[in-house]
Structure formats: structure tokens, C-alpha cells
Amino acid sequence: MDWERLSSQVLVRLVPEVVESCAGPLKKLPVSRIQIQAHLAGKPGGGVAKLPIVFRLRFEILLTVRFRLPAVEHYYGPILLAALRRLMFTAMPKRVCIVGAGPSGLVAAKSLLHDVPTGTFDVTIFDGQPRIGGLWPSHKDDTAGVVHPRMVANQSKHTVQFSDFAWPEDAPQFPRAYQIGQYLSRYLKTYCSGAKLNLGAHVEKAEPLSGSTDDGPIFGWRVEARTAQGEITEEIFDYLLVATGFFGKPALPSLVQGCQVPAVHSSQYRDLQSLLGKTDGSGGKILVVGGQMSGVEISGTIASHLSSAVYSPETSPIANPEKYSIHHITQKPSWVFPLHTSPKPTSSVPPFLPFDLGSYNLANRVHPLTNSQGHISEDAAKGLHAIYQKALGTDQSIFSPAVAIKGTNIENPPFIAASDTYMEFVRSGLISVSHGKFDAISGCEATVLPSNQKVDNIAAVVFATGFEASSSISFFPTSVQETLSLCPSDLNKTVALAFHGTYHPDVPNLGFVGFYRSPYWGVMEMQARFVTALWAGGGPALEEALSKDTSIQRTLSLRNDPRASQFPMGDYAWLMQEFATALGLERSPPSGKLPRLPPAGMEMDILTPSRYPSKSLTEFQHAEAAKSLQQTEATALAGLTAAKFVARAAFRSLLGEWKLERDLISKRPDHPSGHFSGTAKFLLREGTRDARESEFDNLGEDVDPVTEYLYIEEGDFKAFSGMSFRTTRRYVWRYHEKKDRMSVWFVKTGDQKKVDYLFHEIEFLLPKEGEEGDGRGWQAKAGHLCINDFYDVRYEFNFQAVNLRDWRLAYTVKGPKKDYTIEGIYSR
């Protein structure tokens, strides 16, 4: 903005009638351009009243003395003076620049626009992408971002949401990435229409305004952004809020440049064809480098794709998919949780819930809450390991010694990950695991330290090595980066910020939301509220919280702490409590009663963002918060009392190979009785539309086929008469999320990978009063009429916490020419 335009705008704000007469003389005003720009946007406390005294005096002198035009001196002069004095006591909106239009940027904008009186803040959002959402795409075909659009979230919709904006009733429990992006699009339309949105505008510089006056230092930020067309824009703001997230750019080892095989970061993996399509199809190992969450998740994803390529009825996207396997290098094993776990892991009929609902059951915590993250002592580590082992019912050695957590491992801080498939693929051998550090790769061979193990026949490498966040704030000058104690090499504690990652006292007009590893949406919302309250003047509770805060010192001390936790920022429930205390917010009570659960024997008390509503809600916001809370509690009640998710848990745990022993007893002499011994394999593949075409078509473009199993049974049948022969059979097993129902389907005789028609649907039965303690597992039933023969089907699924230990299947078949029973037991 040049001086001529700026001076005219100053006059426009005072008395529009005299712009034409006074614009020329005003050009001579002896005040710097930076001062004018900084203060026109409005300082804290309000408008022209906060302009430096030197500016105000010079402006009055200009109006009353230096304007020598008669009309101005005798008429316009008094009007201008009166208008100036009025504006001195009139607050003007404070301009806020938000960098980032992902969930943290949007919730920050919403808080600045709605949690304080209207007009307090004027909000502008910049994002270098052409869409909002940050990591989260809003369409299935949006594959250019960091997250695959069909990736399933590792937290349920009850955690991945904001307090006053509920998910649609028919949303899946664990939404896919593109569905989260669509949620954010709806959130933008509902709450952020008052913000100016600059998409495709990459912020390249953000400099604090320098200089001072008799009243103190200049206050503001000069922000420079570049559009997709290369145009550079510059604006002045009072406040700057960083909502760029921690996913700046992939953290790749330097040796990746020397790879002679395809090598990508885990965030760039999309499918087998893009990874292996240019190889010769001779097979080999897909090397996954990096442990913790992303390493486990991407290993499970690639294994699922390989399995589907082998067993799908469709043409494989790559040649010879059966010749590939996955080798996962991780420095230490992690506890791998499935997406549904049980709050009663020792029960013979364990109920199941989305695993975050049980994890955030406040009834199991001592109040007031203390932080369970940060520095983890040896005793604390042992306690956490014991909790995780009890929840999973195993030290994981049942899958492979390479993923077992025992011995000296339990003395170290635990790490967790989430995957429905990883452990069973490890058990099957499709994923093999090595412990150590990836050191080098030469040709098709990698070296792992400290064992110096050689991993050969590598076909491709996927680096699950995380992200470095420093590039997300590269627009700051060195002076600001130094103030924030920037450490690019520390991927978990890149900056040291006050009050749980929200601001720095030496840069009071700079705020942060969601700028830490694995941020929870509830915490992001609390951070946004905190920054808003801080910039709006705060209050006694906030001032007291600030006086006790040691976040910066704590972060710096953890940088060199070998016992730092996986999520050093702090645990979710504790952070929510800390922000609520600072903001003077009360946690709302549950809307209804939930069953009592071990170990505390108290009613379930689930933490979700909707438990911490803002103080001043509109009628719409009240309704959304109530709806969200009711959805969560209805989900919990259905899981605890109506056997919901048991079918989902059983279906997940079927993956892999089982030993099968089966007896067939016939009451008819023309039908042999005998014993079958063999194996049953549940082979994962992407869901197919065969025999349910109309259902798929009715779902339209939102259809997203889930996985299913190709069931292959092979073994030997030996009749009691002495006759024996080899036998095999195939089915397809499916799970329908909306019905929460497993089903078994016949395959076509001519193509035994394709579904023909439905055999039966499996209905889980609630245990009757007194049956829960009799030691029997979950009972289920089904039926099938095949012309004149009726199949009465009975199941029993025996869980060890979250995993099936064994299960039984029995048929009673009666018809004009059939009268027999089949009883089989499946075990690992």
C-alpha cells in the first residue's frame, strides 16, 4: 500500500466529506509508513486511541495549524477534530492472520469470531493449498495431499470432532480421511464465513514490525504471501496465529538419495502400482523403515494391498503379487491396538467399543488428573506396560517373538500404535520384523545396526520416519525462531512454547494452535479458546494459570531425556483439564447413565470435546453439543449392553490361518461319518460388489467397499469306515458396518474367487442373566434353507481380551435326504 493511498484511507476513516480537499496536504504528514500501517489495524484496547502520542499530536497540528485553506480552517477543521477525538475512544477490530486452513486453523478462526463479542477480531486465513482441510482431503480422488483419502482414522468420530459440531448420524465410527475433510468443509460453512479465506496463498514471510515510539514498541506483523500465479501480496496484522500443523515435510534420511530401488515416504504411498509398477515383477521385500504409529500402519496397509492383489477376483495391479513380502525395521516393538477393544478384557463374553472410548473413561482416573506423559520413570513404565498387556490379553508373543514386549522392554517408556491387520500379518509371515536402526542401503541390500543384519532382495523402500515441523514455520525470521528455541532435528519437541503449546511470552502477539505431535481435536479447540481469551484480555483464572505454567522449561528438559514419552506434550484428558481450569470452563455431566465398569466399578464417564462446551452457546450450538454427547453415549450403551461391535471384533480377529478339527456325524447310512483335519485360511481382500450390486449402486458415489475374506479350507477327511480323501471348500466372509453383521457367502463353481449367493448371516446372542460367568464365549446363530434342507448353524467365539483364542462352528442339517451334524473347532 503506497503513502498516497494510505493517507487517503486515514482521511476516509475520519470525515469522508473532506477527502478531496485534504488528501493533498495530508501527504506531508511526518509519520512513518510502518507506524500508520501498524496502528490503522488497531492495537489491543482499541483503535486510534492507542496510536503513539507523537502521531496524534502531529495529526492535530496538521488539522488545526498547517491546513491553510479557508474552508478547512473555519469549517472542516472543527469537524475533523471532533471526529478524531471520537475515534480516539472507539475500539477497532484487531486484525488476525491465521496461517493454515486445516482443523486447527478453522477452529481458531471460529473461536476468534464467536467466543468473544462480534467485531473484536478481523480474521484472515492463508493456506498454500487450493482447498481447506490441511491433511484431510474432502474427495476420494484427492490423492495429492499427505493423507490417502481412504485412510481410516485411528481415533473414532467421538474424538475427531469439535465440541459444538456433531457428525451426521450415519457417519462410520472410524471415518475415512475424505469424510473428515467433508466434516471440516461443513464446519467452515457453519462457523467461519466471517473470515477472509485466501487459498492457494503460501505465506513466505512473517516479520514482526520493528521500531518504537514515545508510547512503546510498534505492535504487529508484516505478512507476505505468494499466490499460485506468483503474485506477492503484503498485509499488516496485529496478531499472527500459526496453525500449519507439525507435518512440515517428510523427514527422510540422507541416504535415500542413493537408493537404486523405488523409495517413498509413507505419506506418499498410495497403491502397489505406483510403488512397484516400474519394477520387473520378480518380487522381493518391501522394506518399511520406522517404528511407532506410521510404521505399523503403513506396514499393515501395504500387506492388505498385497493380500487383496493375490486373492481378489479382479486382475492384480502388479505382476506376481504373491512374490512380495514386507520387512519392517523398528527400533523397538510397540503395543498394537485394534480399533475396537474391550473395557472388560477378562470376561468370557467381552463387550467391545471404539478403543478411544475406553481409553478416555475418566472414571478410571484419579482426580484431579495428573500428567501421565513427559518423563516416564521405570516404575511408571512398568505400570503402563501392565495396563496395555491386560487390555490386549497378551505380551504379543503369540504373534511373533519379534513383537513381544517383555523382559527389559517393560522398563522402557511404552509406545503404542493402532492397526486392525498388522499383528495377524506378522503372525502369517507376510510381515517380518527386525529391531535396530536402518543404516545403509546398497543395491538391493540394507544394513541394520547394531546387529549388522543384512536384509536382501529389497524391491522397494517406504520410509515411515515422520515429519519435521521446522519448515512449517520457515516464514519466521531467525530472531523469532531463536526466541521459540527452534530445534529442527527434534521431531517431537521442535519448539518450546508456553502454556501447552499456545504462545511465547516474549512474542505476545504470536499464537499457536495444533502445533505439536499428534494433536487431539479437543485440545486444538481448547488451544484456540485460550489464545482468543489471551488476546481479548484474559481473566483471573487465566492469569493464575499463566503464573504457574512451566511448559517451556518442561519442553526443553525433555529434549535430551532418554525416558521421554511417545507423546511428550501431555495426555489428552489432563490437557483438557488444564485448559478448562485456565478458561474457567466446567466439564458438563453425562446426559444419561452408563453401566459400571471395572476396575473402578464406577459408571463410564467418557471424555469427548462436547463435554467442554463454551460458556456462551447459541441455541444451535447447544443442540449440536447435546447431539454429539448423545451419539457417544448411545454408542457406548450399544456396545456395553447390546453386543454391538462384537461381530466387528470377531471379523477382524479371523484374519490368517487356523487349525481346523471337525467331526461329521450322520444318522443316515448313505452319508459317511468321519473326521476332518486341516487348515482354514481367512485371506483379506478389498470388498467386492458381487451378489450385492443393487446395494452398492444405491449407495452412489459415497460407497466405499470395506474388506472381506476369501475363506479357503483344505485338509483330509477320514471316514469312520476307513475311507479317506483330500477335501477343500471355499466361501467369502463379509462384515456390514451399518448392520453390524457378519455374513457367509457361497462362491461360484466356475470361479471360486467370485461370490455367488448368500449362505447365512450371523446373529450374535446376548448372554442371559447368569450366563456371563459360566465360561462360555459369545454365542451366535444363523440359518439357511437350501431347497428342502435346513441348515441350523451355531457359533461360539472365545476371546482372550481382544483376540479370538478359538471358535466353534456347528451345523445341524435336516431334510428329506439329509440328517447329520457337523462340529468343528478352529484354533491357532
PDB file of N, CA, C and O in Angstrom, residues 72-100:
ATOM      1  N   VAL A  72     -11.191  24.730   5.259  1.00  0.00           N
ATOM      2  CA  VAL A  72     -10.765  23.760   6.255  1.00  0.00           C
ATOM      3  C   VAL A  72     -10.578  24.450   7.599  1.00  0.00           C
ATOM      4  O   VAL A  72     -11.012  23.959   8.644  1.00  0.00           O
ATOM      5  N   GLU A  73      -9.931  25.618   7.589  1.00  0.00           N
ATOM      6  CA  GLU A  73      -9.626  26.307   8.839  1.00  0.00           C
ATOM      7  C   GLU A  73     -10.883  26.733   9.571  1.00  0.00           C
ATOM      8  O   GLU A  73     -10.971  26.612  10.798  1.00  0.00           O
ATOM      9  N   HIS A  74     -11.887  27.188   8.850  1.00  0.00           N
ATOM     10  CA  HIS A  74     -13.078  27.733   9.503  1.00  0.00           C
ATOM     11  C   HIS A  74     -14.223  26.742   9.645  1.00  0.00           C
ATOM     12  O   HIS A  74     -15.104  26.937  10.461  1.00  0.00           O
ATOM     13  N   TYR A  75     -14.232  25.689   8.821  1.00  0.00           N
ATOM     14  CA  TYR A  75     -15.376  24.780   8.898  1.00  0.00           C
ATOM     15  C   TYR A  75     -14.965  23.319   9.091  1.00  0.00           C
ATOM     16  O   TYR A  75     -15.351  22.671  10.042  1.00  0.00           O
ATOM     17  N   TYR A  76     -14.137  22.826   8.165  1.00  0.00           N
ATOM     18  CA  TYR A  76     -13.780  21.416   8.251  1.00  0.00           C
ATOM     19  C   TYR A  76     -12.862  21.125   9.425  1.00  0.00           C
ATOM     20  O   TYR A  76     -12.886  20.041   9.975  1.00  0.00           O
ATOM     21  N   GLY A  77     -12.027  22.103   9.805  1.00  0.00           N
ATOM     22  CA  GLY A  77     -11.118  21.866  10.925  1.00  0.00           C
ATOM     23  C   GLY A  77     -11.833  21.387  12.183  1.00  0.00           C
ATOM     24  O   GLY A  77     -11.500  20.322  12.728  1.00  0.00           O
ATOM     25  N   PRO A  78     -12.829  22.067  12.705  1.00  0.00           N
ATOM     26  CA  PRO A  78     -13.545  21.620  13.906  1.00  0.00           C
ATOM     27  C   PRO A  78     -14.210  20.246  13.732  1.00  0.00           C
ATOM     28  O   PRO A  78     -14.226  19.439  14.659  1.00  0.00           O
ATOM     29  N   ILE A  79     -14.758  20.014  12.534  1.00  0.00           N
ATOM     30  CA  ILE A  79     -15.404  18.710  12.301  1.00  0.00           C
ATOM     31  C   ILE A  79     -14.381  17.583  12.383  1.00  0.00           C
ATOM     32  O   ILE A  79     -14.594  16.551  13.005  1.00  0.00           O
ATOM     33  N   LEU A  80     -13.223  17.848  11.738  1.00  0.00           N
ATOM     34  CA  LEU A  80     -12.174  16.832  11.761  1.00  0.00           C
ATOM     35  C   LEU A  80     -11.675  16.583  13.178  1.00  0.00           C
ATOM     36  O   LEU A  80     -11.463  15.441  13.586  1.00  0.00           O
ATOM     37  N   LEU A  81     -11.520  17.624  13.921  1.00  0.00           N
ATOM     38  CA  LEU A  81     -11.041  17.454  15.295  1.00  0.00           C
ATOM     39  C   LEU A  81     -12.031  16.661  16.126  1.00  0.00           C
ATOM     40  O   LEU A  81     -11.668  15.772  16.907  1.00  0.00           O
ATOM     41  N   ALA A  82     -13.311  16.950  15.976  1.00  0.00           N
ATOM     42  CA  ALA A  82     -14.335  16.218  16.734  1.00  0.00           C
ATOM     43  C   ALA A  82     -14.352  14.748  16.338  1.00  0.00           C
ATOM     44  O   ALA A  82     -14.445  13.850  17.191  1.00  0.00           O
ATOM     45  N   ALA A  83     -14.255  14.514  15.013  1.00  0.00           N
ATOM     46  CA  ALA A  83     -14.248  13.119  14.547  1.00  0.00           C
ATOM     47  C   ALA A  83     -13.016  12.386  15.076  1.00  0.00           C
ATOM     48  O   ALA A  83     -13.086  11.228  15.496  1.00  0.00           O
ATOM     49  N   LEU A  84     -11.863  13.054  15.063  1.00  0.00           N
ATOM     50  CA  LEU A  84     -10.645  12.429  15.555  1.00  0.00           C
ATOM     51  C   LEU A  84     -10.781  12.066  17.026  1.00  0.00           C
ATOM     52  O   LEU A  84     -10.429  10.961  17.441  1.00  0.00           O
ATOM     53  N   ARG A  85     -11.296  12.987  17.819  1.00  0.00           N
ATOM     54  CA  ARG A  85     -11.408  12.721  19.254  1.00  0.00           C
ATOM     55  C   ARG A  85     -12.395  11.597  19.536  1.00  0.00           C
ATOM     56  O   ARG A  85     -12.209  10.805  20.456  1.00  0.00           O
ATOM     57  N   ARG A  86     -13.469  11.489  18.721  1.00  0.00           N
ATOM     58  CA  ARG A  86     -14.407  10.371  18.890  1.00  0.00           C
ATOM     59  C   ARG A  86     -13.714   9.047  18.598  1.00  0.00           C
ATOM     60  O   ARG A  86     -13.855   8.061  19.328  1.00  0.00           O
ATOM     61  N   LEU A  87     -12.940   9.024  17.502  1.00  0.00           N
ATOM     62  CA  LEU A  87     -12.286   7.786  17.123  1.00  0.00           C
ATOM     63  C   LEU A  87     -11.200   7.383  18.107  1.00  0.00           C
ATOM     64  O   LEU A  87     -10.854   6.203  18.223  1.00  0.00           O
ATOM     65  N   MET A  88     -10.637   8.358  18.826  1.00  0.00           N
ATOM     66  CA  MET A  88      -9.624   8.025  19.818  1.00  0.00           C
ATOM     67  C   MET A  88     -10.170   7.095  20.891  1.00  0.00           C
ATOM     68  O   MET A  88      -9.427   6.353  21.526  1.00  0.00           O
ATOM     69  N   PHE A  89     -11.475   7.157  21.121  1.00  0.00           N
ATOM     70  CA  PHE A  89     -12.086   6.343  22.176  1.00  0.00           C
ATOM     71  C   PHE A  89     -12.958   5.229  21.605  1.00  0.00           C
ATOM     72  O   PHE A  89     -13.776   4.656  22.293  1.00  0.00           O
ATOM     73  N   THR A  90     -12.789   4.933  20.334  1.00  0.00           N
ATOM     74  CA  THR A  90     -13.566   3.881  19.685  1.00  0.00           C
ATOM     75  C   THR A  90     -12.669   2.689  19.373  1.00  0.00           C
ATOM     76  O   THR A  90     -11.653   2.835  18.708  1.00  0.00           O
ATOM     77  N   ALA A  91     -13.030   1.516  19.877  1.00  0.00           N
ATOM     78  CA  ALA A  91     -12.245   0.317  19.611  1.00  0.00           C
ATOM     79  C   ALA A  91     -12.418  -0.110  18.163  1.00  0.00           C
ATOM     80  O   ALA A  91     -13.502  -0.021  17.598  1.00  0.00           O
ATOM     81  N   MET A  92     -11.345  -0.570  17.574  1.00  0.00           N
ATOM     82  CA  MET A  92     -11.377  -1.091  16.214  1.00  0.00           C
ATOM     83  C   MET A  92     -11.012  -2.569  16.247  1.00  0.00           C
ATOM     84  O   MET A  92     -10.258  -3.003  17.114  1.00  0.00           O
ATOM     85  N   PRO A  93     -11.568  -3.372  15.342  1.00  0.00           N
ATOM     86  CA  PRO A  93     -11.239  -4.810  15.340  1.00  0.00           C
ATOM     87  C   PRO A  93      -9.736  -5.032  15.211  1.00  0.00           C
ATOM     88  O   PRO A  93      -9.054  -4.333  14.473  1.00  0.00           O
ATOM     89  N   LYS A  94      -9.253  -6.017  15.900  1.00  0.00           N
ATOM     90  CA  LYS A  94      -7.844  -6.377  15.822  1.00  0.00           C
ATOM     91  C   LYS A  94      -7.685  -7.374  14.684  1.00  0.00           C
ATOM     92  O   LYS A  94      -8.358  -8.401  14.654  1.00  0.00           O
ATOM     93  N   ARG A  95      -6.774  -7.117  13.804  1.00  0.00           N
ATOM     94  CA  ARG A  95      -6.587  -7.971  12.630  1.00  0.00           C
ATOM     95  C   ARG A  95      -5.733  -9.174  13.006  1.00  0.00           C
ATOM     96  O   ARG A  95      -4.643  -9.037  13.552  1.00  0.00           O
ATOM     97  N   VAL A  96      -6.246 -10.364  12.664  1.00  0.00           N
ATOM     98  CA  VAL A  96      -5.538 -11.602  12.969  1.00  0.00           C
ATOM     99  C   VAL A  96      -5.268 -12.356  11.672  1.00  0.00           C
ATOM    100  O   VAL A  96      -6.181 -12.587  10.876  1.00  0.00           O
ATOM    101  N   CYS A  97      -4.018 -12.752  11.485  1.00  0.00           N
ATOM    102  CA  CYS A  97      -3.638 -13.603  10.359  1.00  0.00           C
ATOM    103  C   CYS A  97      -3.483 -15.025  10.873  1.00  0.00           C
ATOM    104  O   CYS A  97      -2.683 -15.284  11.787  1.00  0.00           O
ATOM    105  N   ILE A  98      -4.235 -15.963  10.314  1.00  0.00           N
ATOM    106  CA  ILE A  98      -4.095 -17.379  10.631  1.00  0.00           C
ATOM    107  C   ILE A  98      -3.406 -18.058   9.451  1.00  0.00           C
ATOM    108  O   ILE A  98      -3.875 -17.961   8.318  1.00  0.00           O
ATOM    109  N   VAL A  99      -2.304 -18.728   9.720  1.00  0.00           N
ATOM    110  CA  VAL A  99      -1.588 -19.454   8.667  1.00  0.00           C
ATOM    111  C   VAL A  99      -1.954 -20.921   8.784  1.00  0.00           C
ATOM    112  O   VAL A  99      -1.540 -21.611   9.716  1.00  0.00           O
ATOM    113  N   GLY A 100      -2.755 -21.400   7.835  1.00  0.00           N
ATOM    114  CA  GLY A 100      -3.196 -22.783   7.843  1.00  0.00           C
ATOM    115  C   GLY A 100      -4.702 -22.894   7.928  1.00  0.00           C
ATOM    116  O   GLY A 100      -5.325 -22.328   8.828  1.00  0.00           O
TER     117      GLY A 100
END
